[in-house]
C-alpha cells in the first residue's frame, strides 16, 4: 500500500504540495489554535476531528482540479522507479489507465471520525487520517497519514504491496 505522512504544525501548508498555492490564513490560524489548545484539553479525538474538518474545508476551498489530483497521487506514489509509479508517470500510459479528473465524494469514513475518504473518478480513492503521536508530553504531534486506497483495476496487479 502506498502511504505518506506529514506532521501538522503551525506552518502546515498542503496547498503548496498539490495546488501550487498557499493555504488561507484562516486555515493556518485554526490549525494553530487547535494544536495550541490540545495540551490543555484531554480530548485528543476532538482535536483530531477539528484538524481533519479544517483540512477538508480548506482542500475543497482550493477547488481541486485534474492537475492538483495528479499531484496528490504523485505525492503518495512517488516518481521513483517502483512498478506503479513507472506506469503512471510515463508518457505513453496504457490506454485503459486514466488518472482522476474530478472528485466524486469527500466525506468521513463511516467507521472512523478521524479518517476522510476522497473518492475520485476513474476508480481512484485516497484516505486522510489524523494520528496523534501522544508520548505523554506537551509536545505531542499530529500527523496526517495519506493512503492510496483505490486505483483502476488495470493497475491492481502492479506493485500490489
PDB file of C-alpha atoms in Angstrom:
ATOM      1  CA  UNK A   1       0.000   0.000   0.000  1.00  0.00           C
ATOM      2  CA  UNK A   2       1.264   3.453  -0.838  1.00  0.00           C
ATOM      3  CA  UNK A   3       1.286   5.823   2.115  1.00  0.00           C
ATOM      4  CA  UNK A   4       2.845   9.119   3.186  1.00  0.00           C
ATOM      5  CA  UNK A   5       2.595  11.099   6.374  1.00  0.00           C
ATOM      6  CA  UNK A   6       3.008  14.791   7.115  1.00  0.00           C
ATOM      7  CA  UNK A   7       3.396  16.401  10.523  1.00  0.00           C
ATOM      8  CA  UNK A   8       0.738  19.009  11.154  1.00  0.00           C
ATOM      9  CA  UNK A   9       2.382  22.016  12.752  1.00  0.00           C
ATOM     10  CA  UNK A  10       1.946  25.785  12.818  1.00  0.00           C
ATOM     11  CA  UNK A  11       3.041  26.179   9.197  1.00  0.00           C
ATOM     12  CA  UNK A  12       1.481  23.046   7.698  1.00  0.00           C
ATOM     13  CA  UNK A  13       0.597  24.135   4.141  1.00  0.00           C
ATOM     14  CA  UNK A  14      -0.506  21.213   1.979  1.00  0.00           C
ATOM     15  CA  UNK A  15      -1.640  23.580  -0.784  1.00  0.00           C
ATOM     16  CA  UNK A  16       1.984  24.187  -1.767  1.00  0.00           C
ATOM     17  CA  UNK A  17       2.363  20.460  -2.406  1.00  0.00           C
ATOM     18  CA  UNK A  18      -0.684  19.826  -4.590  1.00  0.00           C
ATOM     19  CA  UNK A  19      -2.177  23.158  -5.668  1.00  0.00           C
ATOM     20  CA  UNK A  20       0.775  25.488  -6.313  1.00  0.00           C
ATOM     21  CA  UNK A  21      -0.991  27.886  -3.953  1.00  0.00           C
ATOM     22  CA  UNK A  22      -0.877  28.570  -0.249  1.00  0.00           C
ATOM     23  CA  UNK A  23      -3.452  27.725   2.366  1.00  0.00           C
ATOM     24  CA  UNK A  24      -5.593  30.558   3.664  1.00  0.00           C
ATOM     25  CA  UNK A  25      -4.702  32.486   6.804  1.00  0.00           C
ATOM     26  CA  UNK A  26      -7.948  31.236   8.338  1.00  0.00           C
ATOM     27  CA  UNK A  27      -6.850  27.629   7.838  1.00  0.00           C
ATOM     28  CA  UNK A  28      -3.393  28.234   9.343  1.00  0.00           C
ATOM     29  CA  UNK A  29      -4.829  30.201  12.304  1.00  0.00           C
ATOM     30  CA  UNK A  30      -7.409  27.477  13.020  1.00  0.00           C
ATOM     31  CA  UNK A  31      -4.717  24.783  12.998  1.00  0.00           C
ATOM     32  CA  UNK A  32      -2.525  26.828  15.328  1.00  0.00           C
ATOM     33  CA  UNK A  33      -5.498  27.249  17.635  1.00  0.00           C
ATOM     34  CA  UNK A  34      -6.372  23.526  17.643  1.00  0.00           C
ATOM     35  CA  UNK A  35      -2.754  22.477  18.203  1.00  0.00           C
ATOM     36  CA  UNK A  36      -2.029  25.070  20.892  1.00  0.00           C
ATOM     37  CA  UNK A  37      -5.214  24.239  22.805  1.00  0.00           C
ATOM     38  CA  UNK A  38      -4.534  20.500  22.710  1.00  0.00           C
ATOM     39  CA  UNK A  39      -2.161  20.275  25.692  1.00  0.00           C
ATOM     40  CA  UNK A  40      -4.832  21.926  27.832  1.00  0.00           C
ATOM     41  CA  UNK A  41      -7.550  19.603  26.595  1.00  0.00           C
ATOM     42  CA  UNK A  42      -7.716  15.924  27.383  1.00  0.00           C
ATOM     43  CA  UNK A  43      -9.714  15.181  24.272  1.00  0.00           C
ATOM     44  CA  UNK A  44      -7.259  14.044  21.597  1.00  0.00           C
ATOM     45  CA  UNK A  45     -10.093  12.764  19.439  1.00  0.00           C
ATOM     46  CA  UNK A  46     -11.877  16.121  19.386  1.00  0.00           C
ATOM     47  CA  UNK A  47      -8.676  17.923  18.399  1.00  0.00           C
ATOM     48  CA  UNK A  48      -8.046  15.342  15.650  1.00  0.00           C
ATOM     49  CA  UNK A  49     -11.570  15.716  14.290  1.00  0.00           C
ATOM     50  CA  UNK A  50     -11.279  19.525  14.274  1.00  0.00           C
ATOM     51  CA  UNK A  51      -7.956  19.353  12.396  1.00  0.00           C
ATOM     52  CA  UNK A  52      -9.464  16.980   9.834  1.00  0.00           C
ATOM     53  CA  UNK A  53     -12.625  19.058   9.352  1.00  0.00           C
ATOM     54  CA  UNK A  54     -10.456  22.126   8.859  1.00  0.00           C
ATOM     55  CA  UNK A  55      -8.331  20.235   6.320  1.00  0.00           C
ATOM     56  CA  UNK A  56     -11.410  19.158   4.335  1.00  0.00           C
ATOM     57  CA  UNK A  57     -12.842  22.689   4.206  1.00  0.00           C
ATOM     58  CA  UNK A  58      -9.528  24.126   3.005  1.00  0.00           C
ATOM     59  CA  UNK A  59      -8.950  21.325   0.490  1.00  0.00           C
ATOM     60  CA  UNK A  60     -12.349  21.956  -1.111  1.00  0.00           C
ATOM     61  CA  UNK A  61     -11.905  25.747  -0.946  1.00  0.00           C
ATOM     62  CA  UNK A  62      -8.808  25.351  -3.125  1.00  0.00           C
ATOM     63  CA  UNK A  63     -11.016  23.799  -5.848  1.00  0.00           C
ATOM     64  CA  UNK A  64      -9.127  20.609  -6.720  1.00  0.00           C
ATOM     65  CA  UNK A  65      -8.758  20.018 -10.447  1.00  0.00           C
ATOM     66  CA  UNK A  66      -7.153  17.346 -12.600  1.00  0.00           C
ATOM     67  CA  UNK A  67      -3.661  18.779 -12.139  1.00  0.00           C
ATOM     68  CA  UNK A  68      -3.892  19.001  -8.339  1.00  0.00           C
ATOM     69  CA  UNK A  69      -5.369  15.487  -8.072  1.00  0.00           C
ATOM     70  CA  UNK A  70      -2.484  14.136 -10.150  1.00  0.00           C
ATOM     71  CA  UNK A  71      -0.005  15.960  -7.886  1.00  0.00           C
ATOM     72  CA  UNK A  72      -1.681  14.365  -4.875  1.00  0.00           C
ATOM     73  CA  UNK A  73      -1.201  10.908  -6.439  1.00  0.00           C
ATOM     74  CA  UNK A  74       2.414  11.737  -7.318  1.00  0.00           C
ATOM     75  CA  UNK A  75       2.964  12.732  -3.696  1.00  0.00           C
ATOM     76  CA  UNK A  76       1.602   9.402  -2.429  1.00  0.00           C
ATOM     77  CA  UNK A  77       3.033   7.060  -5.067  1.00  0.00           C
ATOM     78  CA  UNK A  78       6.217   8.993  -5.755  1.00  0.00           C
ATOM     79  CA  UNK A  79       8.035   9.377  -9.039  1.00  0.00           C
ATOM     80  CA  UNK A  80      10.664   6.775  -8.266  1.00  0.00           C
ATOM     81  CA  UNK A  81      11.295   3.518 -10.044  1.00  0.00           C
ATOM     82  CA  UNK A  82       8.571   1.482  -8.328  1.00  0.00           C
ATOM     83  CA  UNK A  83       6.444  -0.514 -10.768  1.00  0.00           C
ATOM     84  CA  UNK A  84       3.309   1.567 -10.118  1.00  0.00           C
ATOM     85  CA  UNK A  85       4.982   4.962 -10.476  1.00  0.00           C
ATOM     86  CA  UNK A  86       6.803   3.889 -13.623  1.00  0.00           C
ATOM     87  CA  UNK A  87       3.457   3.025 -15.265  1.00  0.00           C
ATOM     88  CA  UNK A  88       1.563   6.102 -14.020  1.00  0.00           C
ATOM     89  CA  UNK A  89       4.058   8.783 -14.924  1.00  0.00           C
ATOM     90  CA  UNK A  90       5.454   7.526 -18.220  1.00  0.00           C
ATOM     91  CA  UNK A  91       4.452   9.434 -21.332  1.00  0.00           C
ATOM     92  CA  UNK A  92       2.801   6.512 -23.096  1.00  0.00           C
ATOM     93  CA  UNK A  93       0.472   5.142 -20.440  1.00  0.00           C
ATOM     94  CA  UNK A  94      -1.662   2.146 -21.373  1.00  0.00           C
ATOM     95  CA  UNK A  95      -4.996   3.391 -22.719  1.00  0.00           C
ATOM     96  CA  UNK A  96      -7.050   1.716 -20.011  1.00  0.00           C
ATOM     97  CA  UNK A  97      -5.362   3.721 -17.226  1.00  0.00           C
ATOM     98  CA  UNK A  98      -6.920   7.103 -16.588  1.00  0.00           C
ATOM     99  CA  UNK A  99      -5.833   9.440 -13.840  1.00  0.00           C
ATOM    100  CA  UNK A 100      -8.532  11.206 -11.808  1.00  0.00           C
ATOM    101  CA  UNK A 101     -10.071  14.373 -13.175  1.00  0.00           C
ATOM    102  CA  UNK A 102     -12.709  15.171 -10.541  1.00  0.00           C
ATOM    103  CA  UNK A 103     -13.911  14.423  -7.030  1.00  0.00           C
ATOM    104  CA  UNK A 104     -16.986  12.261  -6.618  1.00  0.00           C
ATOM    105  CA  UNK A 105     -17.152  12.323  -2.819  1.00  0.00           C
ATOM    106  CA  UNK A 106     -15.110  13.635   0.094  1.00  0.00           C
ATOM    107  CA  UNK A 107     -16.526  12.548   3.432  1.00  0.00           C
ATOM    108  CA  UNK A 108     -15.708  10.946   6.736  1.00  0.00           C
ATOM    109  CA  UNK A 109     -15.181   7.200   6.765  1.00  0.00           C
ATOM    110  CA  UNK A 110     -18.353   5.631   8.155  1.00  0.00           C
ATOM    111  CA  UNK A 111     -16.219   3.566  10.565  1.00  0.00           C
ATOM    112  CA  UNK A 112     -13.905   6.334  11.783  1.00  0.00           C
ATOM    113  CA  UNK A 113     -14.373  10.004  12.556  1.00  0.00           C
ATOM    114  CA  UNK A 114     -10.626  10.603  12.231  1.00  0.00           C
ATOM    115  CA  UNK A 115     -10.452   9.496   8.587  1.00  0.00           C
ATOM    116  CA  UNK A 116     -11.658  11.236   5.442  1.00  0.00           C
ATOM    117  CA  UNK A 117     -12.126   9.315   2.194  1.00  0.00           C
ATOM    118  CA  UNK A 118     -11.583  11.157  -1.090  1.00  0.00           C
ATOM    119  CA  UNK A 119     -13.297   9.246  -3.906  1.00  0.00           C
ATOM    120  CA  UNK A 120     -12.424  10.343  -7.421  1.00  0.00           C
ATOM    121  CA  UNK A 121     -13.500   9.266 -10.866  1.00  0.00           C
ATOM    122  CA  UNK A 122     -11.632   6.567 -12.820  1.00  0.00           C
ATOM    123  CA  UNK A 123     -11.621   4.306  -9.718  1.00  0.00           C
ATOM    124  CA  UNK A 124      -9.182   6.328  -7.582  1.00  0.00           C
ATOM    125  CA  UNK A 125      -9.561   6.743  -3.811  1.00  0.00           C
ATOM    126  CA  UNK A 126      -7.364   8.244  -1.100  1.00  0.00           C
ATOM    127  CA  UNK A 127      -7.742   8.388   2.672  1.00  0.00           C
ATOM    128  CA  UNK A 128      -6.597  11.154   5.002  1.00  0.00           C
ATOM    129  CA  UNK A 129      -6.271  10.096   8.617  1.00  0.00           C
ATOM    130  CA  UNK A 130      -5.225  12.147  11.624  1.00  0.00           C
ATOM    131  CA  UNK A 131      -2.938  10.344  14.024  1.00  0.00           C
ATOM    132  CA  UNK A 132      -1.546  11.587  17.304  1.00  0.00           C
ATOM    133  CA  UNK A 133       1.929  10.613  18.421  1.00  0.00           C
ATOM    134  CA  UNK A 134       0.999  11.083  22.030  1.00  0.00           C
ATOM    135  CA  UNK A 135       4.044  10.439  24.147  1.00  0.00           C
ATOM    136  CA  UNK A 136       2.536  11.946  27.291  1.00  0.00           C
ATOM    137  CA  UNK A 137       4.289  15.259  26.800  1.00  0.00           C
ATOM    138  CA  UNK A 138       3.020  18.671  25.893  1.00  0.00           C
ATOM    139  CA  UNK A 139       4.855  18.331  22.565  1.00  0.00           C
ATOM    140  CA  UNK A 140       2.555  15.659  21.140  1.00  0.00           C
ATOM    141  CA  UNK A 141       2.444  15.726  17.367  1.00  0.00           C
ATOM    142  CA  UNK A 142      -0.421  15.293  14.979  1.00  0.00           C
ATOM    143  CA  UNK A 143       0.235  13.596  11.668  1.00  0.00           C
ATOM    144  CA  UNK A 144      -1.828  13.463   8.525  1.00  0.00           C
ATOM    145  CA  UNK A 145      -1.482   9.971   7.068  1.00  0.00           C
ATOM    146  CA  UNK A 146      -2.368   9.821   3.381  1.00  0.00           C
ATOM    147  CA  UNK A 147      -3.012   6.414   1.801  1.00  0.00           C
ATOM    148  CA  UNK A 148      -3.853   5.280  -1.686  1.00  0.00           C
ATOM    149  CA  UNK A 149      -6.984   3.161  -1.197  1.00  0.00           C
ATOM    150  CA  UNK A 150      -8.233   2.585  -4.715  1.00  0.00           C
ATOM    151  CA  UNK A 151      -6.894   2.538  -8.234  1.00  0.00           C
ATOM    152  CA  UNK A 152      -8.121   1.297 -11.609  1.00  0.00           C
ATOM    153  CA  UNK A 153      -8.381  -2.478 -11.926  1.00  0.00           C
ATOM    154  CA  UNK A 154      -5.759  -2.431 -14.697  1.00  0.00           C
ATOM    155  CA  UNK A 155      -3.247  -1.375 -12.008  1.00  0.00           C
ATOM    156  CA  UNK A 156      -4.191  -3.839  -9.296  1.00  0.00           C
ATOM    157  CA  UNK A 157      -1.554  -6.381 -10.295  1.00  0.00           C
ATOM    158  CA  UNK A 158       1.223  -3.751 -10.375  1.00  0.00           C
ATOM    159  CA  UNK A 159       3.121  -3.075  -7.175  1.00  0.00           C
ATOM    160  CA  UNK A 160       0.372  -4.532  -5.006  1.00  0.00           C
ATOM    161  CA  UNK A 161       2.454  -4.207  -1.837  1.00  0.00           C
TER     162      UNK A 161
END
